[in-house]
Short mmCIF file of C-alpha atoms in Angstrom, two decimals:
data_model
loop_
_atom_site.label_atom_id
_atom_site.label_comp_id
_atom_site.label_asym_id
_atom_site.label_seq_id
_atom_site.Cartn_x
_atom_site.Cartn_y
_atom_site.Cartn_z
CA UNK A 1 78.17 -57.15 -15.29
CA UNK A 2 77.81 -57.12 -11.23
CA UNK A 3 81.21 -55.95 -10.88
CA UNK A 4 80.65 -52.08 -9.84
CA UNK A 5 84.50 -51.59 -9.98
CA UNK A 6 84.81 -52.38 -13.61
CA UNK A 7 86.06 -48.44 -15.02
CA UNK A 8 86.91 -49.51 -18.86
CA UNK A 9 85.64 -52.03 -20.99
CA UNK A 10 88.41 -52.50 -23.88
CA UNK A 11 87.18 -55.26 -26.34
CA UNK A 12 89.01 -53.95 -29.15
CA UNK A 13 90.21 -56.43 -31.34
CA UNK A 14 87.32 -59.07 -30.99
CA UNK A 15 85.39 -58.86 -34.21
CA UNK A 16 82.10 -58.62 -31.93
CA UNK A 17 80.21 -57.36 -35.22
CA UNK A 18 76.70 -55.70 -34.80
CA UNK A 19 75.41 -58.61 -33.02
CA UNK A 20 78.02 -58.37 -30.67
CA UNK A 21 78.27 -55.13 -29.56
CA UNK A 22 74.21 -54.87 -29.03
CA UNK A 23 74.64 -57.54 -26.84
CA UNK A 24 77.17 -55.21 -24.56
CA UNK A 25 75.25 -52.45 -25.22
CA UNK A 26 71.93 -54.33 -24.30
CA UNK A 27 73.98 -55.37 -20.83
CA UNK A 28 75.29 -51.92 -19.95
CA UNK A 29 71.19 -50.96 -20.36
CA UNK A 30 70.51 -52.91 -17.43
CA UNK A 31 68.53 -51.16 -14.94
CA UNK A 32 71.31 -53.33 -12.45
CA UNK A 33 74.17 -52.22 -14.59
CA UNK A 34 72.96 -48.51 -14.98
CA UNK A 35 72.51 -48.50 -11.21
CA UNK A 36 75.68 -49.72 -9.95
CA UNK A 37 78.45 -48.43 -13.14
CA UNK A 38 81.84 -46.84 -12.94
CA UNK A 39 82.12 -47.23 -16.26
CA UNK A 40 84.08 -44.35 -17.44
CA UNK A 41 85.98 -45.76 -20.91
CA UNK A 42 84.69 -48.30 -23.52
CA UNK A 43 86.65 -48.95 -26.08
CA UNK A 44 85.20 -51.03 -28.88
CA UNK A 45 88.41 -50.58 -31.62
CA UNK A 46 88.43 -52.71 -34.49
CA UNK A 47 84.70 -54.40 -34.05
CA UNK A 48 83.14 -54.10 -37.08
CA UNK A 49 80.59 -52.35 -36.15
CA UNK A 50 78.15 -51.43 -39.26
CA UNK A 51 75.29 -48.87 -38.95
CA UNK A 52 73.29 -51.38 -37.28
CA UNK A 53 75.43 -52.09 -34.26
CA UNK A 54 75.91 -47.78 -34.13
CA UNK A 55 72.43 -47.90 -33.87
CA UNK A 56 72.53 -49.84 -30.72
CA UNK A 57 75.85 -47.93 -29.21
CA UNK A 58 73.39 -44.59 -30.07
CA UNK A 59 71.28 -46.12 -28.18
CA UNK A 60 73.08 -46.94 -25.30
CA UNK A 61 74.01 -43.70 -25.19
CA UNK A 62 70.86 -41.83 -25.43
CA UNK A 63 68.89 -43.76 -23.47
CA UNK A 64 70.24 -44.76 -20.00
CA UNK A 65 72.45 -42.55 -17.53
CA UNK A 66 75.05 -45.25 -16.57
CA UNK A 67 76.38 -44.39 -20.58
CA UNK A 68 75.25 -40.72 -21.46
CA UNK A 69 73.01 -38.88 -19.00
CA UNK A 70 73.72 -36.64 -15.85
CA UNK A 71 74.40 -39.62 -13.79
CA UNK A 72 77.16 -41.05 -16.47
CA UNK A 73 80.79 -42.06 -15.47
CA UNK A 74 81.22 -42.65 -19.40
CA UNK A 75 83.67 -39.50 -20.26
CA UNK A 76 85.42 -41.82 -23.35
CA UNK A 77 84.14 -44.02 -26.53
CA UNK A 78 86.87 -45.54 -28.54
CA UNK A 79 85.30 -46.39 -32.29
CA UNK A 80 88.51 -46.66 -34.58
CA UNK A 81 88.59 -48.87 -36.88
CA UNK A 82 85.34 -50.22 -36.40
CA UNK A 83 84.32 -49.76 -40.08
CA UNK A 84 81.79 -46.72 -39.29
CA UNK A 85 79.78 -45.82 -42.36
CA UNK A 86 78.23 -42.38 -43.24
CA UNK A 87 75.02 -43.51 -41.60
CA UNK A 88 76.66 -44.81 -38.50
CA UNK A 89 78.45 -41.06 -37.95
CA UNK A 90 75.36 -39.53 -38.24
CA UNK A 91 73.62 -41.70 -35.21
CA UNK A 92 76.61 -41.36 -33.54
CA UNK A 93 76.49 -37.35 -34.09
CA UNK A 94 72.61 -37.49 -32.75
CA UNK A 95 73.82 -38.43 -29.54
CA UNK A 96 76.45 -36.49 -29.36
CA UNK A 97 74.96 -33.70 -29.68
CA UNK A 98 72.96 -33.53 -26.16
CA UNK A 99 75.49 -36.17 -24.16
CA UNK A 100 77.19 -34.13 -21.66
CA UNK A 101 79.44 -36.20 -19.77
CA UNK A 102 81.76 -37.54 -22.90
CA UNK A 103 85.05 -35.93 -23.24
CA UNK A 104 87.09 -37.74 -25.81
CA UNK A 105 85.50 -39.74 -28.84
CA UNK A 106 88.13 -41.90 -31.20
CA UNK A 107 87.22 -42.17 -34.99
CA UNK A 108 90.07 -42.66 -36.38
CA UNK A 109 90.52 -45.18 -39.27
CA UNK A 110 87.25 -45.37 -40.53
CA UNK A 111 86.91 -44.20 -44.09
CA UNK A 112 83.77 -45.01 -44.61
CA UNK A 113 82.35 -41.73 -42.45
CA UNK A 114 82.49 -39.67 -45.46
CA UNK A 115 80.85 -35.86 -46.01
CA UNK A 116 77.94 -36.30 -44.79
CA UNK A 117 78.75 -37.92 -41.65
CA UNK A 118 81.55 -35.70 -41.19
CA UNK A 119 79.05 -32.79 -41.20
CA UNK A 120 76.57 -34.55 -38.54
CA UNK A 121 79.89 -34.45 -36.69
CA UNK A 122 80.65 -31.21 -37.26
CA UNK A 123 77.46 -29.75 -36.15
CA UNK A 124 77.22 -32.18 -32.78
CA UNK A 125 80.36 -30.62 -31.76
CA UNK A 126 78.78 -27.35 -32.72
CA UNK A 127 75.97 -27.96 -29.77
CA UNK A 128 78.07 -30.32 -27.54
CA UNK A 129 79.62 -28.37 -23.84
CA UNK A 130 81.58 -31.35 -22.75
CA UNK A 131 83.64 -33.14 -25.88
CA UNK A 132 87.05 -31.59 -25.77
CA UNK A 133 88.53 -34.12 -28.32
CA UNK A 134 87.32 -35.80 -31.21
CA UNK A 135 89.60 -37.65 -32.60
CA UNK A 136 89.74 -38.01 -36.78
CA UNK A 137 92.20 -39.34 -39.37
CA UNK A 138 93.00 -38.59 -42.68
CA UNK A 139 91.35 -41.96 -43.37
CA UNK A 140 88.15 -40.38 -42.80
CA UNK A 141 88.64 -37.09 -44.54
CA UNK A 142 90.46 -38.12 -47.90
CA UNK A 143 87.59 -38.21 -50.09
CA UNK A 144 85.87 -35.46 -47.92
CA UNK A 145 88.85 -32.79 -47.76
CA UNK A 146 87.23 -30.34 -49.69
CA UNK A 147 83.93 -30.55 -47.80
CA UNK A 148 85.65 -30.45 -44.51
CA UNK A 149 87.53 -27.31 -45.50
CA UNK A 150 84.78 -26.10 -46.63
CA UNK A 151 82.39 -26.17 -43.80
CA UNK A 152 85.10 -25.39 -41.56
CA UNK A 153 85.93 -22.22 -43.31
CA UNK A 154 82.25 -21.29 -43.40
CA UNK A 155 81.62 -21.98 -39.57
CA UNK A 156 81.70 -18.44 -37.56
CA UNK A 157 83.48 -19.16 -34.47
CA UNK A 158 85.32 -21.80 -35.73
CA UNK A 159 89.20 -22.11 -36.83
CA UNK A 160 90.76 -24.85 -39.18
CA UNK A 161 94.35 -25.49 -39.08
CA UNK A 162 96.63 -28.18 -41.14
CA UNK A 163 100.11 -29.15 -40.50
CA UNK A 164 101.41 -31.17 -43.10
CA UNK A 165 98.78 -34.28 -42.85
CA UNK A 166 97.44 -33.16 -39.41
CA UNK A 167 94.53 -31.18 -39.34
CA UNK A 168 93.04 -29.26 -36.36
CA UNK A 169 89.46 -27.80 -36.24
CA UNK A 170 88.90 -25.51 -33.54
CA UNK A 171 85.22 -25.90 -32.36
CA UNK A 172 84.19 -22.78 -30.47
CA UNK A 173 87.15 -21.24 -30.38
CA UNK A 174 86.10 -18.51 -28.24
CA UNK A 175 87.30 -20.36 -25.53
CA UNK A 176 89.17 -23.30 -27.13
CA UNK A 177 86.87 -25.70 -25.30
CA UNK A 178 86.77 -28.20 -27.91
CA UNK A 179 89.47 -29.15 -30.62
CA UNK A 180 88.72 -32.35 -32.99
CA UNK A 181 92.09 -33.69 -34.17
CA UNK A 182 92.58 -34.87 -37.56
CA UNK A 183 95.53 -37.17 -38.08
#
């Protein structure tokens, strides 16, 4: 990880698991790494990444600049299909909530988010300045529909659209800074 030129780190596809991907994670928290990144895309698609390994992408997140503070390059996190649970949404949605340098987050595909961590979601975005598109599937929403409508109906501020089977919530509309696609 010397290589200050690397800009996106795609390991989609690699079945890194939770051990895996807190090995990365533990590497891009290297006071080296966090020094010297460009990082500005890392895409971890199809990883199986359980609450455990969330916990350590949270982490990453939280806890050094190169990934989520003032100093971060990181403006994109790519998550689909990494077989998020409930519990991994809502450490995801912790960090979310104060990172200011992410722009686009990809959840699509995992079914397992379900209400509850589609409300942590919901209320990061609520508090978040610089995510202008969260990006959800029916996938994560079809045993949730209700609650999603729901909470988006009874969020002042906020505007819920659907279009056949996609669905558009409008986070602080106001301004239209942030819009979280659902596919």
């Amino acid at each position: 990880m010397n290589n200050t030129a690397i800009q996106m780190l795609d390991l989609r596809n690699n079945s890194l698991g939770d051990m895996g991907v807190a090995k990365i994670c533990e590497a891009l928290r290297n006071p080296e790494v966090v020094k010297k990144s460009s990082l500005t895309a890392l895409v971890l698609w199809n990883n199986k990444i359980t609450a455990n390994g969330m916990d350590a992408v949270a982490g990453a997140l939280r806890l050094r600049p190169a990934l989520g503070g003032n100093g971060s390059n990181l403006h994109r996190i790519g998550l689909q299909s990494t077989q998020l649970n409930c519990q991994s949404a809502i450490l995801l949605a912790e960090c979310l909530a104060d990172n200011s340098t992410l722009i686009r987050v990809d959840l699509r595909d995992n079914p397992g988010i379900g209400s509850a961590g589609l409300l942590a979601l919901h209320s990061a975005m609520k508090i978040n300045q610089s995510i202008s598109l969260l990006n959800l599937d029916q996938s994560c929403i079809v045993a949730s529909n209700a609650k999603v409508c729901s909470f988006a109906y009874s969020c002042p501020g906020c505007m819920f659209y659907t279009f056949g089977c996609l669905f558009v919530l409008l986070v602080g509309c106001s301004d239209f800074s942030q819009v979280v696609v659902l596919h």
